[in-house]
Amino acid sequence: MQIKSRRKVQMPSREVGNGFVGLEEDLLEIKSRLCEGSSQLGIIPIVGMGGIGKTTLARYAYDGPLSAQHFDIHAWLTISQSYNLRRILRTVLRSIKDVFSRDDVVQYWYRNDEALKEHVQRCLKGRRYLIVMDDLWDTNVWDVLRMMFPDDLNGSRIIVTTRELKVASYVDCLGHPHQMHLMSVDQSWMLLKERVFGFESCPLELEKIGEAIAEKCGGLPLAVVVIAGVLSNEVNQRKYFWESIARNVSKVAHTHDEQFNEMLSLSYKCLPSPLRLCFLYMGCFPEDYEINVSKLIKLWMGECFLTSNESKDMEELGYEYLEELAARSLVLVSKIGSDGKIRIVKIHDLLRDLCLRKCEDENFVCNINEFSGSFPQGIKNSYRLSVFCNIFGRIPNTKMSHMHTLLLFKHWAFDSWISFKLLRIFDGLSVIMYPTDNSVMYIGELIHLRYLALTCKPIRETLTPVSNSLYHLQNLQTLIFRFREFIRDGVPARPRLRMLTAFRDDKPHLKFCLLRSESMCEMYMKFDVWRMPNLRHLILLDGLLPDPSTENFQQTSCMENLQTLCLMKDFKCSERFMEMLPNLKKLGVIYSYEDTYETGWSKYCLVNLVHLYKLEKLNLYAEPYPTLKGYDLSQNIAFPLALKKLSLSGCRFPWEDMRMIGLLPNLQVLKLKRRACHGTEWETSEGEFSQLKVLLIDSTDLLQWTSESSHFPKLERLTLFECDNLRDIPCEIGEIATLQVIEVDIRNSSIVESAVLIKEEQESFGNVVQVSFLRTRRWERFTSWYYQL
């Protein structure tokens, strides 16, 4: 096995004075794992993105006096992508020449690889050794080399540095890789200051500029070291020069250091072709943009980067690609969802610059930002256009354009996007479209569209032409439609009230008269999606679907590809609806309070939800209205057994009927928000919530909660907010072996006290339970239901 030779790029040191910046705790942990613990051969993987300091950390651990005294044999093996077995074997032989005679080493120097491997193994036998494998990329290489290192139960250790989490997890079967982290701004500034000025102090006039430069390095040590090299020249230590560097940190880093470019490029060069395309797509987003994973995967689908097969669909494959990019340290995980999946990602500024350079080389995307001025020349050759700033007018030569992707991130955009006849992807969710122009009214002409996201200003005269034209989009996979008029501060606009009603103890305190707005009801858009067979994800913020049980749709075939349906207004779960959605996985629905007030829940046929056999996530949002008719949801709903995540809001579900939810065999996440449940007592029973990992209760009149640890055997996270009347958390909750986090509203002193008692009791048993005190909500409100789904 031989790969073309390529020199290893060395990471500059983070050493400052007699120490080093940002690695103190890391080094303590690595030293502990080297010299303590099991006598078995220990593998210590160090994983992180290129330039973050993996090699520096390994080198300090390797060269330290503790390692020198503790181990008999030391060997540093630089693996890199240029794996050469003979070179590595000879490196080990050189490392043991002090233990054995020179003649013994020379006699095996020119033997074949197998003989060399056997000799290395014999030399290490019975001796405590420390081996560092720096820059390991391939698990196959590990399999070949690992056979040389005997386990004689004497505390030998192998340190492995790698950029890929998959490799780190593979070499350490116990699954404890050491994850490197980016430096803080203070650490970056300390490193930059010491690299530029040594033991001298930084001039006061450069302090604030220097801190800004350090911050723009994004916590990557390699970037700080490269920039410090530019600034360290005495001629360059002038305010105007530092200000120019502060404006162009990324450009300066790439320009002044070939090693820097090569180190970051290595991760890109080793990507498989499909992953390269997915990585390049990160260059379509603005700098420091928080990228929603669900949206990103849908865009990849529209670009045809993903191909389904018998074992997994496109969405599953897309998530695997995203995990792979994260594991290779090419994207940064910004947020993890309650189900443990990656929700939001970002890309480091320096990796984004690499991405943009590759995009430019391959004409992958043309970006228009505030620095572009007029339309850039590259727009004529690019298939993708991403707009980060406000622009006006038409793009030149659009009628002949071959553009197939258009992403808009600002509120004002040009009016000529309809001219891109070959468009596959149009994302205008961040801008406001006015349906008075033909661009929105005749959107059905863009027959190649696979992804369409729009925010419209609803104008009654043009809504019908827009909705009627959508069914022409037979290739559409994702449709996201939002009305600007009805989404204000995350809550749909309500019908007007002549008098507001308030209740005390379930008795009316004020009388009222409801004024239904017919004009508003007429403004809701009815989307004809039943003639769009390839649709996979439909997200309508305040939209209505035509009832397929009517005569016009009796002959319509089922929507076999549809997986997401969100957020439907007053969604009626008729049997015909359920038949047409056999593969639906995610459903979000909204119910208005005036309808539940007048008729209760029976009219929505929610008992038919049980026939959605593949439904995994359900969000049910209702305008809370405290009447007896509003309490009958538990008698008029049946949950599908496949449900893994359930969010209820404003439904007034009785606590005494929670057993029907507790018995769902696959439920892992339960979120009860905005008086989702009604009553003052909740008593759980044996056999309930057998798989539940996350429980959130927000805004409730609950007074007494009685439970046992066996009722939540797998609970990991408990969050309680605005539970003003709740006396305490059941002490039995603290006995749950899997419990990791308790989050409580700091304003409820009794809950805070019981959470602290649970934490202290668990610590006395050697367990760790993290307790966090909340002042505001950290979870999603109504506006981000799309991101939850």
Tab-separated table of C-alpha atoms in Angstrom, residues 249-478:
chain	number	residue	atom	x	y	z
A	249	VAL	CA	-7.232	39.065	8.190
A	250	SER	CA	-8.234	36.047	6.086
A	251	LYS	CA	-6.660	37.421	2.905
A	252	VAL	CA	-3.391	38.227	4.678
A	253	ALA	CA	-3.201	34.768	6.284
A	254	HIS	CA	-3.634	33.005	2.960
A	255	THR	CA	-1.250	35.340	1.107
A	256	HIS	CA	1.674	35.245	3.525
A	257	ASP	CA	1.953	31.563	4.332
A	258	GLU	CA	2.035	28.691	1.864
A	259	GLN	CA	1.913	26.172	4.704
A	260	PHE	CA	-1.320	27.712	5.906
A	261	ASN	CA	-2.954	27.245	2.503
A	262	GLU	CA	-1.650	23.727	2.135
A	263	MET	CA	-2.772	22.649	5.591
A	264	LEU	CA	-6.340	23.837	5.080
A	265	SER	CA	-6.443	22.493	1.514
A	266	LEU	CA	-5.471	18.973	2.572
A	267	SER	CA	-8.868	18.348	4.159
A	268	TYR	CA	-10.612	19.431	0.950
A	269	LYS	CA	-8.380	17.416	-1.383
A	270	CYS	CA	-9.108	14.132	0.353
A	271	LEU	CA	-12.901	14.525	0.184
A	272	PRO	CA	-14.861	12.122	-2.048
A	273	SER	CA	-16.541	13.853	-5.012
A	274	PRO	CA	-20.067	14.034	-3.490
A	275	LEU	CA	-18.713	15.532	-0.272
A	276	ARG	CA	-16.679	18.090	-2.227
A	277	LEU	CA	-19.854	19.418	-3.808
A	278	CYS	CA	-21.574	19.569	-0.416
A	279	PHE	CA	-18.613	21.429	1.084
A	280	LEU	CA	-18.442	23.899	-1.803
A	281	TYR	CA	-22.123	24.642	-1.244
A	282	MET	CA	-21.204	26.183	2.108
A	283	GLY	CA	-19.735	29.034	0.078
A	284	CYS	CA	-23.258	30.013	-1.004
A	285	PHE	CA	-24.048	31.340	2.489
A	286	PRO	CA	-22.980	34.697	3.971
A	287	GLU	CA	-20.072	34.971	6.380
A	288	ASP	CA	-20.872	33.778	9.938
A	289	TYR	CA	-24.297	32.595	8.777
A	290	GLU	CA	-25.989	29.968	10.952
A	291	ILE	CA	-27.006	27.294	8.473
A	292	ASN	CA	-30.073	25.242	9.260
A	293	VAL	CA	-29.275	21.585	8.597
A	294	SER	CA	-32.786	20.668	7.494
A	295	LYS	CA	-32.768	23.465	4.921
A	296	LEU	CA	-29.237	22.639	3.780
A	297	ILE	CA	-30.126	19.020	3.068
A	298	LYS	CA	-33.206	20.084	1.095
A	299	LEU	CA	-30.997	22.376	-0.998
A	300	TRP	CA	-28.538	19.545	-1.621
A	301	MET	CA	-31.473	17.438	-2.782
A	302	GLY	CA	-32.566	20.155	-5.200
A	303	GLU	CA	-29.015	20.316	-6.567
A	304	CYS	CA	-29.061	16.543	-7.204
A	305	PHE	CA	-26.100	15.990	-4.877
A	306	LEU	CA	-28.034	13.186	-3.153
A	307	THR	CA	-29.300	9.957	-4.667
A	308	SER	CA	-31.622	7.643	-2.758
A	309	ASN	CA	-31.210	3.875	-2.738
A	310	GLU	CA	-33.042	0.901	-1.282
A	311	SER	CA	-31.448	1.210	2.150
A	312	LYS	CA	-31.840	4.969	2.757
A	313	ASP	CA	-33.653	7.951	1.314
A	314	MET	CA	-32.117	11.271	0.248
A	315	GLU	CA	-32.731	12.960	3.585
A	316	GLU	CA	-30.905	10.224	5.494
A	317	LEU	CA	-28.018	10.290	3.031
A	318	GLY	CA	-27.816	14.090	3.291
A	319	TYR	CA	-27.587	13.931	7.065
A	320	GLU	CA	-24.808	11.334	6.788
A	321	TYR	CA	-22.916	13.698	4.469
A	322	LEU	CA	-23.361	16.523	6.966
A	323	GLU	CA	-22.107	14.336	9.820
A	324	GLU	CA	-19.120	13.372	7.700
A	325	LEU	CA	-18.212	17.018	7.057
A	326	ALA	CA	-18.510	17.711	10.787
A	327	ALA	CA	-16.435	14.642	11.622
A	328	ARG	CA	-13.745	15.886	9.230
A	329	SER	CA	-13.808	19.257	11.042
A	330	LEU	CA	-14.869	21.105	7.873
A	331	VAL	CA	-18.023	22.515	9.465
A	332	LEU	CA	-18.590	23.623	13.036
A	333	VAL	CA	-21.584	22.283	14.947
A	334	SER	CA	-23.389	25.305	16.367
A	335	LYS	CA	-26.479	23.660	17.854
A	336	ILE	CA	-27.654	20.158	18.741
A	337	GLY	CA	-31.387	19.435	18.807
A	338	SER	CA	-33.265	17.815	21.659
A	339	ASP	CA	-33.169	14.534	19.719
A	340	GLY	CA	-29.361	14.622	19.665
A	341	LYS	CA	-29.127	15.484	15.984
A	342	ILE	CA	-27.162	18.387	14.539
A	343	ARG	CA	-29.547	21.322	14.071
A	344	ILE	CA	-27.348	24.299	13.093
A	345	VAL	CA	-23.854	24.426	11.567
A	346	LYS	CA	-21.396	27.181	10.709
A	347	ILE	CA	-18.178	27.281	8.753
A	348	HIS	CA	-14.990	28.807	10.134
A	349	ASP	CA	-14.083	32.045	8.355
A	350	LEU	CA	-10.763	30.671	7.140
A	351	LEU	CA	-12.322	27.475	5.838
A	352	ARG	CA	-14.989	29.604	4.162
A	353	ASP	CA	-12.247	31.552	2.400
A	354	LEU	CA	-10.797	28.263	1.202
A	355	CYS	CA	-14.277	27.265	0.068
A	356	LEU	CA	-14.762	30.533	-1.836
A	357	ARG	CA	-11.414	30.150	-3.615
A	358	LYS	CA	-12.340	26.654	-4.731
A	359	CYS	CA	-15.774	27.918	-5.813
A	360	GLU	CA	-14.112	30.602	-7.918
A	361	ASP	CA	-11.711	28.102	-9.490
A	362	GLU	CA	-14.591	25.858	-10.539
A	363	ASN	CA	-17.192	28.572	-11.309
A	364	PHE	CA	-19.338	26.903	-8.672
A	365	VAL	CA	-21.179	30.015	-7.417
A	366	CYS	CA	-21.186	33.761	-7.948
A	367	ASN	CA	-21.746	35.742	-4.736
A	368	ILE	CA	-22.964	39.343	-4.700
A	369	ASN	CA	-22.168	41.173	-1.474
A	370	GLU	CA	-21.625	44.728	-0.361
A	371	PHE	CA	-18.136	44.662	-1.830
A	372	SER	CA	-19.220	43.529	-5.285
A	373	GLY	CA	-20.324	46.943	-6.569
A	374	SER	CA	-21.987	46.216	-9.887
A	375	PHE	CA	-22.793	42.717	-11.056
A	376	PRO	CA	-19.539	40.715	-11.080
A	377	GLN	CA	-18.134	39.381	-14.313
A	378	GLY	CA	-18.309	35.790	-13.073
A	379	ILE	CA	-22.080	35.855	-13.181
A	380	LYS	CA	-22.019	34.947	-16.893
A	381	ASN	CA	-20.249	31.648	-16.262
A	382	SER	CA	-21.742	30.529	-12.968
A	383	TYR	CA	-24.698	28.191	-12.523
A	384	ARG	CA	-25.456	29.549	-9.064
A	385	LEU	CA	-26.051	33.050	-7.766
A	386	SER	CA	-26.166	34.021	-4.091
A	387	VAL	CA	-27.154	37.579	-3.122
A	388	PHE	CA	-26.034	38.886	0.286
A	389	CYS	CA	-26.899	42.581	-0.168
A	390	ASN	CA	-29.692	44.842	-1.368
A	391	ILE	CA	-29.686	45.286	-5.146
A	392	PHE	CA	-32.084	46.743	-7.659
A	393	GLY	CA	-32.868	46.259	-11.303
A	394	ARG	CA	-32.284	43.415	-13.710
A	395	ILE	CA	-29.321	41.145	-14.184
A	396	PRO	CA	-27.817	41.495	-17.668
A	397	ASN	CA	-28.659	38.857	-20.298
A	398	THR	CA	-31.017	36.949	-18.025
A	399	LYS	CA	-33.136	35.627	-20.880
A	400	MET	CA	-30.220	33.559	-22.116
A	401	SER	CA	-29.072	32.636	-18.620
A	402	HIS	CA	-28.164	29.070	-17.707
A	403	MET	CA	-28.455	29.896	-13.984
A	404	HIS	CA	-30.164	27.071	-12.074
A	405	THR	CA	-29.789	28.228	-8.432
A	406	LEU	CA	-30.741	31.581	-6.935
A	407	LEU	CA	-30.399	32.289	-3.187
A	408	LEU	CA	-31.526	35.659	-1.789
A	409	PHE	CA	-30.549	36.724	1.744
A	410	LYS	CA	-31.584	40.415	1.770
A	411	HIS	CA	-34.931	42.180	1.867
A	412	TRP	CA	-34.599	43.922	-1.470
A	413	ALA	CA	-33.797	41.951	-4.557
A	414	PHE	CA	-33.976	42.399	-8.303
A	415	ASP	CA	-37.235	41.745	-10.102
A	416	SER	CA	-35.908	39.567	-12.893
A	417	TRP	CA	-35.561	36.141	-11.297
A	418	ILE	CA	-38.517	34.827	-13.274
A	419	SER	CA	-36.324	35.114	-16.383
A	420	PHE	CA	-34.131	32.242	-15.226
A	421	LYS	CA	-36.066	29.603	-17.095
A	422	LEU	CA	-33.766	26.769	-16.023
A	423	LEU	CA	-34.036	27.480	-12.286
A	424	ARG	CA	-33.979	24.395	-10.071
A	425	ILE	CA	-33.653	26.231	-6.759
A	426	PHE	CA	-35.118	29.569	-5.699
A	427	ASP	CA	-34.807	30.584	-2.046
A	428	GLY	CA	-36.481	33.920	-1.363
A	429	LEU	CA	-37.701	33.204	2.159
A	430	SER	CA	-35.546	36.022	3.566
A	431	VAL	CA	-36.981	38.633	1.193
A	432	ILE	CA	-40.508	39.922	0.623
A	433	MET	CA	-42.082	39.251	-2.743
A	434	TYR	CA	-44.997	41.350	-3.949
A	435	PRO	CA	-47.403	39.277	-6.048
A	436	THR	CA	-48.425	42.314	-8.106
A	437	ASP	CA	-45.631	41.646	-10.533
A	438	ASN	CA	-45.601	38.784	-12.980
A	439	SER	CA	-42.583	37.210	-11.353
A	440	VAL	CA	-44.694	35.725	-8.560
A	441	MET	CA	-48.006	35.359	-10.359
A	442	TYR	CA	-46.610	33.124	-13.090
A	443	ILE	CA	-44.150	31.134	-11.072
A	444	GLY	CA	-45.587	27.978	-12.615
A	445	GLU	CA	-43.543	28.674	-15.739
A	446	LEU	CA	-40.353	27.608	-13.953
A	447	ILE	CA	-41.035	23.924	-14.560
A	448	HIS	CA	-37.532	22.776	-13.551
A	449	LEU	CA	-37.884	23.998	-9.959
A	450	ARG	CA	-37.073	21.430	-7.274
A	451	TYR	CA	-36.819	23.812	-4.309
A	452	LEU	CA	-39.009	26.901	-3.857
A	453	ALA	CA	-39.126	29.101	-0.751
A	454	LEU	CA	-41.028	32.421	-0.786
A	455	THR	CA	-42.235	35.106	1.572
A	456	CYS	CA	-45.158	36.966	-0.016
A	457	LYS	CA	-47.019	40.128	0.811
A	458	PRO	CA	-50.594	38.852	0.355
A	459	ILE	CA	-52.683	40.851	-2.052
A	460	ARG	CA	-56.101	39.368	-2.588
A	461	GLU	CA	-56.314	39.893	-6.345
A	462	THR	CA	-53.145	37.933	-7.056
A	463	LEU	CA	-53.166	35.101	-4.514
A	464	THR	CA	-55.334	32.847	-6.659
A	465	PRO	CA	-53.137	33.067	-9.792
A	466	VAL	CA	-50.101	32.252	-7.672
A	467	SER	CA	-51.639	29.175	-6.060
A	468	ASN	CA	-53.195	27.983	-9.302
A	469	SER	CA	-49.846	28.065	-11.097
A	470	LEU	CA	-47.966	25.955	-8.552
A	471	TYR	CA	-49.270	22.596	-9.729
A	472	HIS	CA	-47.309	23.049	-12.980
A	473	LEU	CA	-44.118	22.492	-10.940
A	474	GLN	CA	-44.110	18.735	-11.352
A	475	ASN	CA	-40.436	18.359	-10.338
A	476	LEU	CA	-40.816	20.303	-7.101
A	477	GLN	CA	-39.478	18.498	-4.016
A	478	THR	CA	-39.624	21.294	-1.408
